[in-house]
JSON list of C-alpha atoms in Angstrom, two decimals:
[
{"chain": "A", "resi": 1, "resn": "UNK", "atom": "CA", "xyz": [44.35, 15.12, -51.35]},
{"chain": "A", "resi": 2, "resn": "UNK", "atom": "CA", "xyz": [42.68, 18.27, -52.55]},
{"chain": "A", "resi": 3, "resn": "UNK", "atom": "CA", "xyz": [39.01, 19.04, -52.05]},
{"chain": "A", "resi": 4, "resn": "UNK", "atom": "CA", "xyz": [38.07, 18.17, -55.63]},
{"chain": "A", "resi": 5, "resn": "UNK", "atom": "CA", "xyz": [40.05, 15.09, -56.52]},
{"chain": "A", "resi": 6, "resn": "UNK", "atom": "CA", "xyz": [40.07, 13.12, -53.31]},
{"chain": "A", "resi": 7, "resn": "UNK", "atom": "CA", "xyz": [39.01, 12.93, -49.69]},
{"chain": "A", "resi": 8, "resn": "UNK", "atom": "CA", "xyz": [38.66, 16.27, -47.93]},
{"chain": "A", "resi": 9, "resn": "UNK", "atom": "CA", "xyz": [38.68, 16.18, -44.14]},
{"chain": "A", "resi": 10, "resn": "UNK", "atom": "CA", "xyz": [36.71, 12.93, -44.03]},
{"chain": "A", "resi": 11, "resn": "UNK", "atom": "CA", "xyz": [34.03, 14.11, -46.48]},
{"chain": "A", "resi": 12, "resn": "UNK", "atom": "CA", "xyz": [33.38, 12.49, -49.82]},
{"chain": "A", "resi": 13, "resn": "UNK", "atom": "CA", "xyz": [34.09, 14.59, -52.87]},
{"chain": "A", "resi": 14, "resn": "UNK", "atom": "CA", "xyz": [31.97, 14.57, -56.01]},
{"chain": "A", "resi": 15, "resn": "UNK", "atom": "CA", "xyz": [34.61, 12.35, -57.63]},
{"chain": "A", "resi": 16, "resn": "UNK", "atom": "CA", "xyz": [34.43, 9.92, -54.70]},
{"chain": "A", "resi": 17, "resn": "UNK", "atom": "CA", "xyz": [30.65, 9.78, -55.10]},
{"chain": "A", "resi": 18, "resn": "UNK", "atom": "CA", "xyz": [30.85, 9.24, -58.86]},
{"chain": "A", "resi": 19, "resn": "UNK", "atom": "CA", "xyz": [33.35, 6.41, -58.38]},
{"chain": "A", "resi": 20, "resn": "UNK", "atom": "CA", "xyz": [31.13, 4.81, -55.73]},
{"chain": "A", "resi": 21, "resn": "UNK", "atom": "CA", "xyz": [28.08, 4.90, -57.98]},
{"chain": "A", "resi": 22, "resn": "UNK", "atom": "CA", "xyz": [30.01, 3.38, -60.90]},
{"chain": "A", "resi": 23, "resn": "UNK", "atom": "CA", "xyz": [31.44, 0.68, -58.61]},
{"chain": "A", "resi": 24, "resn": "UNK", "atom": "CA", "xyz": [27.83, -0.12, -57.62]},
{"chain": "A", "resi": 25, "resn": "UNK", "atom": "CA", "xyz": [26.96, -0.61, -61.30]},
{"chain": "A", "resi": 26, "resn": "UNK", "atom": "CA", "xyz": [25.36, 2.75, -62.09]},
{"chain": "A", "resi": 27, "resn": "UNK", "atom": "CA", "xyz": [26.06, 5.06, -65.00]},
{"chain": "A", "resi": 28, "resn": "UNK", "atom": "CA", "xyz": [26.80, 8.68, -64.10]},
{"chain": "A", "resi": 29, "resn": "UNK", "atom": "CA", "xyz": [27.66, 11.84, -66.00]},
{"chain": "A", "resi": 30, "resn": "UNK", "atom": "CA", "xyz": [28.44, 15.45, -65.01]},
{"chain": "A", "resi": 31, "resn": "UNK", "atom": "CA", "xyz": [25.75, 18.12, -65.14]},
{"chain": "A", "resi": 32, "resn": "UNK", "atom": "CA", "xyz": [25.72, 21.80, -64.34]},
{"chain": "A", "resi": 33, "resn": "UNK", "atom": "CA", "xyz": [25.27, 22.45, -60.64]},
{"chain": "A", "resi": 34, "resn": "UNK", "atom": "CA", "xyz": [23.15, 25.55, -61.32]},
{"chain": "A", "resi": 35, "resn": "UNK", "atom": "CA", "xyz": [19.85, 23.69, -60.98]},
{"chain": "A", "resi": 36, "resn": "UNK", "atom": "CA", "xyz": [19.34, 23.35, -64.74]},
{"chain": "A", "resi": 37, "resn": "UNK", "atom": "CA", "xyz": [20.51, 19.69, -64.80]},
{"chain": "A", "resi": 38, "resn": "UNK", "atom": "CA", "xyz": [22.04, 20.34, -68.23]},
{"chain": "A", "resi": 39, "resn": "UNK", "atom": "CA", "xyz": [24.83, 17.92, -69.16]},
{"chain": "A", "resi": 40, "resn": "UNK", "atom": "CA", "xyz": [28.34, 19.37, -69.18]},
{"chain": "A", "resi": 41, "resn": "UNK", "atom": "CA", "xyz": [29.33, 17.37, -72.27]},
{"chain": "A", "resi": 42, "resn": "UNK", "atom": "CA", "xyz": [27.47, 17.75, -75.54]},
{"chain": "A", "resi": 43, "resn": "UNK", "atom": "CA", "xyz": [27.76, 14.01, -76.25]},
{"chain": "A", "resi": 44, "resn": "UNK", "atom": "CA", "xyz": [26.50, 12.56, -72.98]},
{"chain": "A", "resi": 45, "resn": "UNK", "atom": "CA", "xyz": [24.21, 9.99, -74.66]},
{"chain": "A", "resi": 46, "resn": "UNK", "atom": "CA", "xyz": [27.03, 7.45, -74.81]},
{"chain": "A", "resi": 47, "resn": "UNK", "atom": "CA", "xyz": [26.59, 6.95, -71.07]},
{"chain": "A", "resi": 48, "resn": "UNK", "atom": "CA", "xyz": [23.20, 5.40, -71.87]},
{"chain": "A", "resi": 49, "resn": "UNK", "atom": "CA", "xyz": [25.15, 2.47, -73.33]},
{"chain": "A", "resi": 50, "resn": "UNK", "atom": "CA", "xyz": [28.30, 2.29, -71.20]},
{"chain": "A", "resi": 51, "resn": "UNK", "atom": "CA", "xyz": [29.55, 3.53, -67.85]},
{"chain": "A", "resi": 52, "resn": "UNK", "atom": "CA", "xyz": [32.31, 6.14, -67.68]},
{"chain": "A", "resi": 53, "resn": "UNK", "atom": "CA", "xyz": [35.94, 5.12, -67.28]},
{"chain": "A", "resi": 54, "resn": "UNK", "atom": "CA", "xyz": [37.91, 6.37, -64.28]},
{"chain": "A", "resi": 55, "resn": "UNK", "atom": "CA", "xyz": [39.70, 8.81, -66.58]},
{"chain": "A", "resi": 56, "resn": "UNK", "atom": "CA", "xyz": [36.33, 10.23, -67.70]},
{"chain": "A", "resi": 57, "resn": "UNK", "atom": "CA", "xyz": [35.20, 10.45, -64.07]},
{"chain": "A", "resi": 58, "resn": "UNK", "atom": "CA", "xyz": [38.33, 12.42, -63.15]},
{"chain": "A", "resi": 59, "resn": "UNK", "atom": "CA", "xyz": [37.73, 14.81, -66.06]},
{"chain": "A", "resi": 60, "resn": "UNK", "atom": "CA", "xyz": [34.06, 15.30, -65.30]},
{"chain": "A", "resi": 61, "resn": "UNK", "atom": "CA", "xyz": [33.94, 15.40, -61.52]},
{"chain": "A", "resi": 62, "resn": "UNK", "atom": "CA", "xyz": [36.97, 17.41, -60.39]},
{"chain": "A", "resi": 63, "resn": "UNK", "atom": "CA", "xyz": [35.85, 20.86, -61.53]},
{"chain": "A", "resi": 64, "resn": "UNK", "atom": "CA", "xyz": [33.89, 23.46, -59.63]},
{"chain": "A", "resi": 65, "resn": "UNK", "atom": "CA", "xyz": [30.33, 24.01, -60.79]},
{"chain": "A", "resi": 66, "resn": "UNK", "atom": "CA", "xyz": [29.67, 20.40, -61.76]},
{"chain": "A", "resi": 67, "resn": "UNK", "atom": "CA", "xyz": [26.94, 18.18, -60.35]},
{"chain": "A", "resi": 68, "resn": "UNK", "atom": "CA", "xyz": [26.23, 14.49, -60.79]},
{"chain": "A", "resi": 69, "resn": "UNK", "atom": "CA", "xyz": [23.41, 12.77, -62.65]},
{"chain": "A", "resi": 70, "resn": "UNK", "atom": "CA", "xyz": [22.60, 9.05, -62.54]},
{"chain": "A", "resi": 71, "resn": "UNK", "atom": "CA", "xyz": [21.12, 7.36, -65.60]},
{"chain": "A", "resi": 72, "resn": "UNK", "atom": "CA", "xyz": [18.47, 4.72, -65.18]},
{"chain": "A", "resi": 73, "resn": "UNK", "atom": "CA", "xyz": [17.79, 1.78, -67.43]},
{"chain": "A", "resi": 74, "resn": "UNK", "atom": "CA", "xyz": [19.82, -1.22, -68.58]},
{"chain": "A", "resi": 75, "resn": "UNK", "atom": "CA", "xyz": [23.21, 0.53, -68.30]},
{"chain": "A", "resi": 76, "resn": "UNK", "atom": "CA", "xyz": [22.54, 0.94, -64.57]},
{"chain": "A", "resi": 77, "resn": "UNK", "atom": "CA", "xyz": [21.31, -2.60, -63.96]},
{"chain": "A", "resi": 78, "resn": "UNK", "atom": "CA", "xyz": [17.67, -1.80, -64.73]},
{"chain": "A", "resi": 79, "resn": "UNK", "atom": "CA", "xyz": [17.46, 1.10, -62.28]},
{"chain": "A", "resi": 80, "resn": "UNK", "atom": "CA", "xyz": [14.16, 2.96, -62.48]},
{"chain": "A", "resi": 81, "resn": "UNK", "atom": "CA", "xyz": [14.12, 6.62, -61.49]},
{"chain": "A", "resi": 82, "resn": "UNK", "atom": "CA", "xyz": [11.07, 8.59, -60.47]},
{"chain": "A", "resi": 83, "resn": "UNK", "atom": "CA", "xyz": [11.59, 12.31, -60.25]},
{"chain": "A", "resi": 84, "resn": "UNK", "atom": "CA", "xyz": [9.25, 14.94, -58.92]},
{"chain": "A", "resi": 85, "resn": "UNK", "atom": "CA", "xyz": [9.99, 18.63, -58.97]},
{"chain": "A", "resi": 86, "resn": "UNK", "atom": "CA", "xyz": [6.66, 19.86, -57.61]},
{"chain": "A", "resi": 87, "resn": "UNK", "atom": "CA", "xyz": [5.96, 18.66, -54.08]},
{"chain": "A", "resi": 88, "resn": "UNK", "atom": "CA", "xyz": [2.22, 19.38, -54.32]},
{"chain": "A", "resi": 89, "resn": "UNK", "atom": "CA", "xyz": [1.88, 16.69, -56.99]},
{"chain": "A", "resi": 90, "resn": "UNK", "atom": "CA", "xyz": [3.48, 13.95, -54.90]}
]
C-alpha cells in the first residue's frame, strides 16, 4: 500500500496509528503537524462524545501535513492526559 493509507516498508503510517488508538478505545482527531496542534476540522468537538468511524479516520489521516491528537476523558475510557511544553517546569 502507499505511504499514507497503509503499511510502508514495515513502518506504521499515521492512519495505522489512528486505527490502533481507536481499537484500544481512544478518541483521536487530526491536527496540523506544524506544531500549532490546531484541529484540521472546524467541528472537532464531536470527538469528545464519540470516536471516529473508519471512514473519518481515512479522511483525516491520509493527507500530508496532518498530525494526530488523542482526547482524554470519558470518550477515551477515562484517560487522563498531562501535558507539559516547558521542560523547566516539570
